[in-house]
CSV table of C-alpha atoms in Angstrom, one decimal:
chain,number,residue,atom,x,y,z
D,1,MET,CA,-26.3,23.4,-20.5
D,2,ASP,CA,-23.7,21.3,-22.3
D,3,VAL,CA,-20.6,19.6,-20.9
D,4,LEU,CA,-18.4,22.7,-21.4
D,5,ALA,CA,-20.7,25.1,-19.5
D,6,LEU,CA,-21.3,22.6,-16.7
D,7,SER,CA,-17.6,21.9,-16.4
D,8,ARG,CA,-16.8,25.6,-16.2
D,9,LEU,CA,-19.6,26.0,-13.6
D,10,GLN,CA,-18.1,23.2,-11.6
D,11,PHE,CA,-14.6,24.4,-11.6
D,12,THR,CA,-15.7,28.0,-10.8
D,13,ALA,CA,-17.7,26.8,-7.8
D,14,THR,CA,-15.0,24.5,-6.4
D,15,SER,CA,-12.1,27.0,-7.0
D,16,LEU,CA,-14.0,29.9,-5.5
D,17,PHE,CA,-15.0,27.8,-2.5
D,18,HIS,CA,-11.4,26.6,-2.0
D,19,PHE,CA,-10.1,30.1,-2.2
D,20,ILE,CA,-12.2,31.1,0.8
D,21,PHE,CA,-9.8,29.1,3.0
D,22,VAL,CA,-6.5,29.8,1.3
D,23,PRO,CA,-6.0,33.5,2.1
D,24,LEU,CA,-6.8,33.1,5.8
D,25,THR,CA,-4.3,30.1,6.0
D,26,LEU,CA,-1.6,32.2,4.3
D,27,GLY,CA,-1.9,35.1,6.7
D,28,LEU,CA,-2.9,33.5,9.9
D,29,SER,CA,0.1,31.1,9.8
D,30,ILE,CA,2.4,34.2,9.8
D,31,LEU,CA,0.5,35.9,12.6
D,32,VAL,CA,0.4,32.8,14.8
D,33,ALA,CA,4.2,32.3,14.2
D,34,PHE,CA,4.9,35.8,15.2
D,35,MET,CA,2.8,35.5,18.4
D,36,GLU,CA,4.6,32.4,19.4
D,37,THR,CA,8.0,34.0,18.6
D,38,ARG,CA,7.0,36.9,20.9
D,39,TYR,CA,6.2,34.4,23.6
D,40,VAL,CA,9.6,32.7,23.3
D,41,MET,CA,11.4,36.1,23.3
D,42,THR,CA,9.5,37.7,26.2
D,43,ASN,CA,8.1,34.6,28.2
D,44,ASP,CA,4.9,36.7,28.4
D,45,GLU,CA,2.1,34.2,28.9
D,46,THR,CA,-0.4,36.4,27.1
D,47,TYR,CA,1.4,35.6,23.9
D,48,LEU,CA,1.2,31.9,24.6
D,49,ARG,CA,-2.6,32.2,25.1
D,50,MET,CA,-2.8,34.2,21.8
D,51,THR,CA,-0.8,31.5,20.0
D,52,LYS,CA,-3.1,28.8,21.3
D,53,PHE,CA,-6.4,30.7,20.6
D,54,TRP,CA,-5.6,32.0,17.1
D,55,GLY,CA,-3.7,28.7,16.3
D,56,LYS,CA,-6.9,26.7,17.0
D,57,LEU,CA,-8.8,28.8,14.4
D,58,PHE,CA,-5.9,28.5,12.0
D,59,LEU,CA,-6.0,24.7,12.3
D,60,ILE,CA,-9.8,24.5,11.6
D,61,ASN,CA,-9.3,26.6,8.5
D,62,PHE,CA,-6.2,24.7,7.4
D,63,ALA,CA,-8.0,21.4,7.4
D,64,LEU,CA,-10.9,22.5,5.3
D,65,GLY,CA,-8.5,24.2,2.8
D,66,VAL,CA,-6.6,20.9,2.3
D,67,VAL,CA,-9.8,18.9,1.7
D,68,THR,CA,-11.2,21.3,-0.9
D,69,GLY,CA,-7.9,21.8,-2.7
D,70,ILE,CA,-7.4,18.1,-3.4
D,71,THR,CA,-10.7,17.7,-5.3
D,72,MET,CA,-9.7,20.5,-7.7
D,73,GLU,CA,-6.7,18.6,-8.9
D,74,PHE,CA,-8.9,15.6,-9.8
D,75,GLN,CA,-11.0,17.8,-12.1
D,76,PHE,CA,-8.0,18.5,-14.4
D,77,GLY,CA,-8.0,14.8,-15.3
D,78,MET,CA,-11.8,14.3,-15.3
D,79,ASN,CA,-13.3,17.4,-16.7
D,80,TRP,CA,-10.3,19.0,-18.5
D,81,ALA,CA,-8.5,16.0,-20.0
D,82,GLU,CA,-7.7,17.8,-23.3
D,83,TYR,CA,-6.1,20.6,-21.3
D,84,SER,CA,-4.1,18.1,-19.2
D,85,ARG,CA,-2.9,16.4,-22.4
D,86,TYR,CA,-2.1,19.6,-24.1
D,87,VAL,CA,-0.1,21.4,-21.3
D,88,GLY,CA,0.5,18.6,-18.8
D,89,ASP,CA,4.2,18.6,-19.6
D,90,ILE,CA,4.4,22.2,-18.3
D,91,PHE,CA,1.5,22.6,-15.8
D,92,GLY,CA,2.4,19.3,-14.1
D,93,ALA,CA,5.9,20.4,-13.1
D,94,PRO,CA,5.1,23.2,-10.6
D,95,LEU,CA,2.1,21.2,-9.2
D,96,ALA,CA,4.4,18.2,-8.6
D,97,ILE,CA,7.0,20.4,-6.8
D,98,GLU,CA,4.2,21.9,-4.8
D,99,ALA,CA,3.0,18.5,-3.6
D,100,THR,CA,6.4,16.9,-3.0
D,101,VAL,CA,8.1,19.9,-1.3
D,102,ALA,CA,5.7,22.5,0.0
D,103,PHE,CA,2.8,20.3,1.0
D,104,PHE,CA,5.2,17.7,2.4
D,105,LEU,CA,6.8,20.3,4.7
D,106,GLU,CA,3.3,21.6,5.7
D,107,SER,CA,2.0,18.1,6.5
D,108,VAL,CA,5.1,17.1,8.6
D,109,PHE,CA,5.6,20.3,10.6
D,110,ILE,CA,1.9,20.9,11.2
D,111,GLY,CA,2.0,17.6,13.0
D,112,VAL,CA,5.1,18.6,15.0
D,113,TRP,CA,3.4,21.9,16.0
D,114,ILE,CA,0.1,20.2,17.0
D,115,PHE,CA,1.6,17.4,19.0
D,116,GLY,CA,4.9,19.0,20.0
D,117,TRP,CA,3.6,20.9,23.0
D,118,LYS,CA,5.5,19.6,26.1
D,119,LYS,CA,7.6,17.3,23.9
D,120,ILE,CA,10.1,19.7,22.3
D,121,SER,CA,11.7,23.0,23.5
D,122,LYS,CA,9.9,26.3,23.1
D,123,LYS,CA,12.3,27.5,20.4
D,124,LEU,CA,12.0,24.3,18.3
D,125,HIS,CA,8.2,24.5,18.7
D,126,ALA,CA,8.2,28.1,17.4
D,127,VAL,CA,10.5,27.1,14.5
D,128,SER,CA,8.0,24.4,13.5
D,129,ILE,CA,5.2,26.9,13.0
D,130,TRP,CA,7.5,29.2,11.0
D,131,ILE,CA,8.3,26.2,8.8
D,132,VAL,CA,4.5,25.6,8.4
D,133,ALA,CA,4.0,29.3,7.5
D,134,LEU,CA,6.9,29.2,5.0
D,135,ALA,CA,5.7,26.0,3.4
D,136,THR,CA,2.1,27.4,3.1
D,137,ASN,CA,3.4,30.4,1.3
D,138,LEU,CA,5.8,28.3,-0.8
D,139,SER,CA,2.8,26.2,-1.8
D,140,ALA,CA,1.1,29.3,-3.0
D,141,LEU,CA,4.2,30.2,-5.0
D,142,TRP,CA,4.2,27.0,-7.1
D,143,ILE,CA,0.4,27.1,-7.7
D,144,LEU,CA,0.7,30.7,-8.8
D,145,ILE,CA,3.7,30.0,-11.0
D,146,ALA,CA,1.5,27.4,-12.8
D,147,ASN,CA,-1.4,29.9,-13.0
D,148,GLY,CA,1.0,32.6,-14.2
D,149,TRP,CA,2.0,30.4,-17.1
D,150,MET,CA,-1.6,30.1,-18.1
D,151,GLN,CA,-1.9,33.9,-18.0
D,152,LYS,CA,1.5,34.5,-19.8
D,153,PRO,CA,2.8,31.3,-21.4
D,154,VAL,CA,6.7,31.2,-21.6
D,155,GLY,CA,9.5,28.7,-22.1
D,156,PHE,CA,7.6,26.2,-24.3
D,157,VAL,CA,7.2,25.1,-27.9
D,158,LEU,CA,4.2,23.6,-29.7
D,159,ARG,CA,5.2,20.2,-30.9
D,160,ASN,CA,3.4,16.9,-31.6
D,161,GLY,CA,0.0,18.6,-31.0
D,162,ARG,CA,0.9,19.8,-27.4
D,163,ALA,CA,2.9,22.3,-25.5
D,164,GLU,CA,6.3,21.1,-24.4
D,165,MET,CA,8.6,22.8,-21.9
D,166,VAL,CA,12.0,23.9,-23.2
D,167,ASP,CA,13.0,26.4,-20.5
D,168,PHE,CA,12.2,25.6,-16.9
D,169,MET,CA,13.9,28.8,-15.7
D,170,ALA,CA,11.6,30.9,-17.9
D,171,LEU,CA,8.7,29.2,-16.2
D,172,ILE,CA,9.8,29.9,-12.6
D,173,THR,CA,11.0,33.4,-13.3
D,174,ASN,CA,7.9,34.4,-15.3
D,175,PRO,CA,7.2,38.0,-14.1
D,176,TYR,CA,3.4,37.4,-14.4
D,177,GLY,CA,3.5,34.5,-11.9
D,178,LEU,CA,5.9,36.2,-9.5
D,179,ILE,CA,3.9,39.4,-9.4
D,180,LYS,CA,0.6,37.5,-9.0
D,181,PHE,CA,2.2,35.5,-6.1
D,182,SER,CA,3.2,38.7,-4.4
D,183,HIS,CA,-0.2,40.3,-4.8
D,184,THR,CA,-2.1,37.2,-3.7
D,185,ILE,CA,-0.1,36.4,-0.6
D,186,THR,CA,-0.3,40.0,0.7
D,187,SER,CA,-4.0,40.0,0.1
D,188,GLY,CA,-4.1,36.8,2.2
D,189,TYR,CA,-2.2,38.6,5.0
D,190,LEU,CA,-4.9,41.2,4.8
D,191,VAL,CA,-7.7,38.6,5.2
D,192,ALA,CA,-6.0,37.2,8.3
D,193,ALA,CA,-5.4,40.7,9.8
D,194,PHE,CA,-9.1,41.6,9.4
D,195,PHE,CA,-10.2,38.2,10.7
D,196,VAL,CA,-8.2,38.8,13.9
D,197,MET,CA,-9.2,42.5,14.2
D,198,GLY,CA,-12.9,41.6,13.7
D,199,ILE,CA,-13.0,38.9,16.3
D,200,SER,CA,-11.0,41.0,18.7
D,201,ALA,CA,-13.4,43.9,18.2
D,202,TRP,CA,-16.4,41.6,18.9
D,203,HIS,CA,-14.8,40.6,22.3
D,204,LEU,CA,-13.8,44.2,23.1
D,205,LEU,CA,-17.4,45.4,22.5
D,206,ARG,CA,-18.4,42.9,25.2
D,207,GLN,CA,-15.5,43.9,27.6
D,208,ASN,CA,-14.2,40.4,27.4
D,209,GLN,CA,-10.5,39.8,28.3
D,210,LEU,CA,-9.6,43.3,27.3
D,211,GLU,CA,-5.8,43.0,27.6
D,212,PHE,CA,-5.8,39.8,25.5
D,213,PHE,CA,-7.9,41.2,22.7
D,214,LYS,CA,-6.3,44.7,22.7
D,215,ARG,CA,-2.9,43.1,22.1
D,216,SER,CA,-4.4,40.8,19.4
D,217,PHE,CA,-6.0,43.8,17.7
D,218,ARG,CA,-2.9,45.9,17.8
D,219,MET,CA,-0.7,43.2,16.4
D,220,ALA,CA,-3.2,42.5,13.6
D,221,ALA,CA,-3.7,46.2,12.8
D,222,THR,CA,0.0,46.7,12.4
D,223,PHE,CA,0.1,43.7,10.1
D,224,ALA,CA,-2.9,45.0,8.2
D,225,VAL,CA,-1.3,48.4,7.5
D,226,GLY,CA,1.9,46.8,6.1
D,227,SER,CA,-0.1,44.2,4.1
D,228,SER,CA,-2.6,46.7,2.7
D,229,LEU,CA,0.2,49.0,1.4
D,230,LEU,CA,2.0,46.0,-0.1
D,231,VAL,CA,-1.3,44.9,-1.8
D,232,LEU,CA,-1.5,48.4,-3.3
D,233,VAL,CA,2.1,48.4,-4.5
D,234,THR,CA,1.9,44.8,-5.9
D,235,GLY,CA,-1.5,45.6,-7.4
D,236,ASP,CA,0.1,48.5,-9.4
D,237,PHE,CA,2.8,46.2,-10.7
D,238,HIS,CA,0.2,43.6,-11.6
D,239,ALA,CA,-1.9,46.1,-13.5
D,240,VAL,CA,1.2,47.2,-15.5
D,241,GLU,CA,2.0,43.6,-16.4
D,242,ILE,CA,-1.6,42.9,-17.4
D,243,ALA,CA,-1.6,46.0,-19.6
D,244,LYS,CA,1.5,44.8,-21.4
D,245,THR,CA,0.6,41.1,-21.8
D,246,GLN,CA,-3.2,40.8,-21.7
D,247,PRO,CA,-4.5,43.9,-23.5
D,248,THR,CA,-8.1,42.5,-23.8
D,249,LYS,CA,-8.3,41.9,-20.1
D,250,PHE,CA,-7.0,45.4,-19.3
D,251,ALA,CA,-9.4,47.0,-21.7
D,252,ALA,CA,-12.3,45.1,-20.1
D,253,MET,CA,-11.1,46.1,-16.6
D,254,GLU,CA,-11.3,49.8,-17.6
D,255,SER,CA,-14.1,49.4,-20.2
D,256,ILE,CA,-12.0,51.0,-23.0
D,257,TRP,CA,-13.5,50.4,-26.4
D,258,GLU,CA,-11.4,52.6,-28.7
D,259,THR,CA,-7.6,52.6,-29.0
D,260,GLN,CA,-6.4,55.9,-27.8
D,261,ARG,CA,-3.5,57.8,-26.1
D,262,GLY,CA,-3.7,59.6,-22.8
D,263,VAL,CA,-6.8,57.6,-21.5
D,264,GLY,CA,-8.6,59.3,-18.6
D,265,PHE,CA,-10.2,57.7,-15.6
D,266,ASN,CA,-14.0,58.1,-15.3
D,267,VAL,CA,-15.1,58.0,-11.7
D,268,PHE,CA,-18.6,57.0,-12.8
D,269,LEU,CA,-18.7,54.6,-15.7
D,270,LEU,CA,-21.1,52.0,-16.9
D,271,PRO,CA,-20.2,49.7,-19.9
D,272,ASP,CA,-22.8,49.0,-22.6
D,273,GLU,CA,-21.4,45.7,-24.0
D,274,LYS,CA,-24.1,45.3,-26.6
D,275,GLY,CA,-23.6,48.8,-28.0
D,276,GLU,CA,-19.7,48.5,-27.7
D,277,CYS,CA,-19.5,51.8,-25.8
D,278,ASN,CA,-20.0,53.2,-22.3
D,279,ALA,CA,-23.6,54.2,-21.4
D,280,ILE,CA,-22.3,56.6,-18.7
D,281,GLU,CA,-19.0,58.5,-18.4
D,282,ARG,CA,-18.7,61.1,-15.6
D,283,LEU,CA,-16.0,63.0,-13.7
D,284,CYS,CA,-13.0,62.1,-15.9
D,285,ILE,CA,-9.5,62.5,-14.5
D,286,PRO,CA,-7.4,63.1,-17.6
D,287,ASN,CA,-4.6,60.7,-18.5
D,288,MET,CA,-5.0,58.7,-15.3
D,289,VAL,CA,-5.5,55.2,-16.8
D,290,SER,CA,-2.5,55.6,-19.1
D,291,LEU,CA,-0.4,56.8,-16.2
D,292,LEU,CA,-1.5,53.8,-14.0
D,293,ALA,CA,-1.1,51.3,-16.9
D,294,PHE,CA,2.3,52.3,-18.3
D,295,HIS,CA,3.5,55.0,-15.8
D,296,THR,CA,3.4,57.4,-18.8
D,297,PRO,CA,0.5,59.9,-19.0
D,298,ASP,CA,0.2,59.8,-22.8
D,299,ALA,CA,0.7,56.0,-23.3
D,300,GLU,CA,-1.5,54.3,-25.9
D,301,ILE,CA,-4.0,51.7,-24.7
D,302,LYS,CA,-5.7,49.3,-27.1
D,303,GLY,CA,-9.4,49.3,-27.1
D,304,LEU,CA,-11.7,46.2,-27.2
D,305,LYS,CA,-12.8,47.1,-30.8
D,306,ASP,CA,-9.3,46.2,-32.0
D,307,PHE,CA,-10.1,42.6,-31.2
D,308,SER,CA,-12.8,40.4,-32.8
D,309,SER,CA,-15.8,39.9,-30.5
D,310,ASP,CA,-15.1,36.2,-30.0
D,311,LEU,CA,-11.7,37.1,-28.5
D,312,ARG,CA,-13.0,39.6,-25.9
D,313,PRO,CA,-13.7,38.7,-22.3
D,314,PRO,CA,-17.1,39.5,-20.7
D,315,VAL,CA,-16.7,43.2,-20.0
D,316,LEU,CA,-19.3,44.0,-17.4
D,317,PRO,CA,-18.3,41.3,-14.8
D,318,THR,CA,-14.6,42.1,-15.3
D,319,PHE,CA,-15.1,45.8,-15.0
D,320,LEU,CA,-17.4,45.7,-11.9
D,321,SER,CA,-15.2,43.1,-10.1
D,322,PHE,CA,-12.1,45.3,-10.7
D,323,ARG,CA,-13.8,48.5,-9.5
D,324,LEU,CA,-15.3,46.8,-6.4
D,325,MET,CA,-12.0,45.2,-5.6
D,326,VAL,CA,-10.2,48.5,-5.7
D,327,GLY,CA,-12.9,50.2,-3.7
D,328,MET,CA,-12.6,47.6,-1.0
D,329,GLY,CA,-8.8,47.8,-1.0
D,330,THR,CA,-9.1,51.6,-0.4
D,331,PHE,CA,-11.4,51.0,2.5
D,332,MET,CA,-9.1,48.4,4.1
D,333,ILE,CA,-6.1,50.8,3.9
D,334,PHE,CA,-8.1,53.5,5.7
D,335,ALA,CA,-9.6,51.1,8.3
D,336,SER,CA,-6.2,49.5,9.0
D,337,LEU,CA,-4.5,52.9,9.6
D,338,VAL,CA,-7.4,54.1,11.9
D,339,GLY,CA,-7.2,50.8,13.8
D,340,MET,CA,-3.4,51.0,14.3
D,341,ILE,CA,-3.6,54.6,15.5
D,342,LEU,CA,-6.4,53.9,18.0
D,343,SER,CA,-4.6,50.9,19.3
D,344,ARG,CA,-1.4,52.9,19.9
D,345,TRP,CA,-3.3,55.7,21.5
D,346,GLY,CA,-4.9,53.2,23.9
D,347,THR,CA,-8.5,54.4,23.2
D,348,LEU,CA,-9.6,51.5,21.0
D,349,GLU,CA,-12.1,49.9,23.4
D,350,LYS,CA,-13.9,53.3,23.7
D,351,GLN,CA,-14.6,53.6,20.0
D,352,ARG,CA,-17.6,51.4,19.8
D,353,LEU,CA,-18.8,52.5,16.4
D,354,PHE,CA,-15.4,51.7,14.9
D,355,LEU,CA,-15.3,48.3,16.6
D,356,ARG,CA,-18.7,47.5,15.2
D,357,VAL,CA,-17.5,48.5,11.7
D,358,MET,CA,-14.5,46.1,12.1
D,359,VAL,CA,-16.7,43.2,13.1
D,360,LEU,CA,-18.8,43.8,10.0
D,361,ALA,CA,-15.6,44.2,7.9
D,362,ILE,CA,-14.4,40.6,8.4
D,363,PRO,CA,-15.8,39.5,5.0
D,364,VAL,CA,-14.5,42.5,3.1
D,365,PRO,CA,-11.0,41.2,2.3
D,366,TYR,CA,-12.5,37.8,1.5
D,367,LEU,CA,-14.8,39.4,-1.1
D,368,ALA,CA,-12.0,41.6,-2.5
D,369,ALA,CA,-9.8,38.4,-3.0
D,370,LEU,CA,-12.6,36.6,-4.7
D,371,LEU,CA,-13.3,39.6,-6.9
D,372,GLY,CA,-9.6,39.7,-7.8
D,373,TRP,CA,-9.8,36.1,-9.0
D,374,ILE,CA,-12.9,36.9,-11.1
D,375,VAL,CA,-10.9,39.7,-12.8
D,376,ALA,CA,-8.0,37.3,-13.3
D,377,GLU,CA,-10.0,34.3,-14.7
D,378,VAL,CA,-13.1,35.9,-16.3
D,379,GLY,CA,-10.8,38.6,-17.8
D,380,ARG,CA,-8.7,35.8,-19.5
D,381,GLN,CA,-11.6,34.4,-21.4
D,382,PRO,CA,-12.0,32.9,-24.0
D,383,TRP,CA,-8.5,31.5,-23.3
D,384,ILE,CA,-7.5,28.9,-20.7
D,385,VAL,CA,-3.9,29.5,-21.8
D,386,TYR,CA,-3.7,33.0,-23.0
D,387,GLY,CA,-3.3,33.2,-26.8
D,388,VAL,CA,-2.5,29.4,-27.0
D,389,LEU,CA,-5.5,27.3,-26.0
D,390,LYS,CA,-9.2,28.2,-25.7
D,391,VAL,CA,-11.4,26.9,-22.9
D,392,SER,CA,-13.7,25.3,-25.4
D,393,ASP,CA,-10.8,23.2,-26.7
D,394,ALA,CA,-9.7,22.1,-23.3
D,395,VAL,CA,-12.7,20.2,-22.0
D,396,SER,CA,-12.9,16.4,-21.9
D,397,ARG,CA,-14.5,14.8,-24.9
D,398,SER,CA,-15.4,11.5,-23.3
D,399,ILE,CA,-17.7,12.6,-20.5
D,400,SER,CA,-21.4,13.1,-20.6
D,401,VAL,CA,-23.7,15.8,-19.3
D,402,SER,CA,-25.2,13.4,-16.8
D,403,GLN,CA,-21.7,12.6,-15.4
D,404,VAL,CA,-20.8,16.3,-15.0
D,405,VAL,CA,-24.2,17.1,-13.4
D,406,GLY,CA,-23.7,14.2,-11.0
D,407,SER,CA,-20.3,15.3,-9.9
D,408,LEU,CA,-21.4,18.9,-9.7
D,409,VAL,CA,-24.3,18.0,-7.4
D,410,GLY,CA,-22.0,15.9,-5.3
D,411,PHE,CA,-19.4,18.6,-5.0
D,412,THR,CA,-22.0,21.2,-4.2
D,413,LEU,CA,-23.5,19.1,-1.4
D,414,LEU,CA,-20.1,18.1,0.0
D,415,TYR,CA,-18.8,21.7,-0.1
D,416,GLY,CA,-22.0,23.1,1.4
D,417,PHE,CA,-21.7,20.6,4.2
D,418,LEU,CA,-18.0,21.5,4.8
D,419,GLY,CA,-18.8,25.2,4.6
D,420,VAL,CA,-21.4,24.8,7.4
D,421,ILE,CA,-19.0,22.8,9.5
D,422,ASP,CA,-16.3,25.4,9.0
D,423,ILE,CA,-18.5,28.4,9.9
D,424,PHE,CA,-19.9,26.6,12.9
D,425,LEU,CA,-16.5,25.6,14.3
D,426,LEU,CA,-14.9,29.1,13.6
D,427,VAL,CA,-17.9,30.9,15.2
D,428,LYS,CA,-18.0,28.5,18.2
D,429,TYR,CA,-14.3,28.8,19.1
D,430,ALA,CA,-14.1,32.5,18.2
D,431,ARG,CA,-17.0,33.3,20.6
D,432,LYS,CA,-15.6,31.0,23.3
D,433,GLY,CA,-12.4,33.0,23.6
D,434,PRO,CA,-8.9,31.9,24.9
D,435,ASP,CA,-8.4,29.3,27.5
D,436,GLU,CA,-7.6,30.5,31.0
D,437,ASP,CA,-5.8,27.4,32.2
D,438,LEU,CA,-2.1,27.6,31.2
D,439,SER,CA,-1.1,24.4,32.8
D,440,THR,CA,-1.8,22.4,29.7
D,441,MET,CA,0.2,24.8,27.5
D,442,ILE,CA,3.6,25.4,29.1
D,443,ASN,CA,6.5,23.1,28.5
D,444,PRO,CA,7.7,21.1,31.5
D,445,ALA,CA,10.6,22.6,33.5
D,446,GLY,CA,14.0,21.9,32.0
D,447,ARG,CA,12.7,21.7,28.4
D,448,GLY,CA,11.6,25.2,27.8
D,449,ALA,CA,14.9,26.8,26.7
C-alpha cells in the first residue's frame, strides 16, 4: 500500500473509533441533565440516584471521546498537509471556534458538575450539566459545519492555488451542514436512549432495583420515540439535499445507473458494479425513489453512467450501508414505540422476550450511525471537497510509507487499549447498578435551594 492508501486507512480507523463515543456523549448529556432537572423540580431522590448512576457512565464515555478526538486533528497536519494548505483558510475557522467556545465551555462546566456536588446549590448544579450538554451539541455543530462545507463547498474563491473564504455567513448557514448536524445529533440521542434502555432491561431481567430501572427505561423510551421520529424527518431532508448537491452519491445510495424519470424503489436489489447494472431487481414500488428524493413522483434522477468512472464513488459499500442504516432506523422506531407503550402500561418487567431484545439492541444505533458515516464519506469519493479537491491531491507529499505505517500501528494499539478500558469500565459500572447511599450525594442543609 502507498502513502495515500495508508493515510486513508488511518483516518478511517481513527474517525470511526472516535465516532463510537461521540453519539453517546451527545445524547446521554441531555438525558442526565433532564434527570437532574427532575430531581430539582420534585426533590425525588430516585432522580438524584439516576443522575449519579447514568452520569458516571457519561463521564467514562466523555473522557475517551476527548482523547480520541484530539489525535484526529493532528492528522490534518501530518497526513493531509496538502488539504490543510488548500482549504485551511476555511476549514480552520469552524474548528477554531469549536475549540475556543464549545470545548472551553464543556471543559469548564464538566469540572463544575463533577466537583460541584455539596459546593453549589442544586439549581446551579443542574444548570452546569445543561451547559455541558449545550456545549457538547454546540461542538458537534461546528464540526459538522466544517464537514458540511467539504460536502457542499460554499462562500469561497480559488485564489493563489488555494481556497479562500469570502463569505463566512454562507459557511455557517450552509444547508448541507445544518441538516447534517440535525440528523447526526438526533441519531446520537437515539444511541443514548437505547444505551439506557438496554442496561435498564438487563437489570429488570434480574429483578434488580425495579423502580429505579423502570423509571430509567420509561424516560429513555420516551426520548427514543421523539429522537427516532426526528431522525426519520431529518434523514428525509438530508436525502433531498444529497440528491440536489451530490448526484453521484445519491445514485450510488440507490444503485441507479441510467438517468430516468419516475424512478421506482426495488425492495430487493443487488448492484453489479463491474457490469454497470443491477444483478437483481425485485418488488419495485413505482416512482418511490423520485418521490423521496425530490418530493415529486416523476422527478428525473441522474444515473451513474452520466459520470465518468473515475468520478463515481464505490457503489456496493455505499448502497449496502444506506440500506442497512434505513433498516436499522425502522427497527428502532418500532422498538421505541413498543418500549414506551409497555412502560406506560406498567407491564414492562413481565415482557422478558422484549427485554432481552432491548439488551441485544444496544449496538444497533451505534452501527446505524457508523453506517451513516460510511454513506457520507465513501459516497463522497473520489472528492475530499466535493467537486473541488480530490483525496489523491490532499495527502502529504513529504511523508514516507514507513512513517504512516508506524503511526497507524501506534494509533491502532493505543485505540485498541482505550477501547478495552472503555468497555471494561462501562460494563463494570453498568452491572454494578446505582449507589444506595445518598449521604454522599445530597447538598448540605441550607444550600439546596
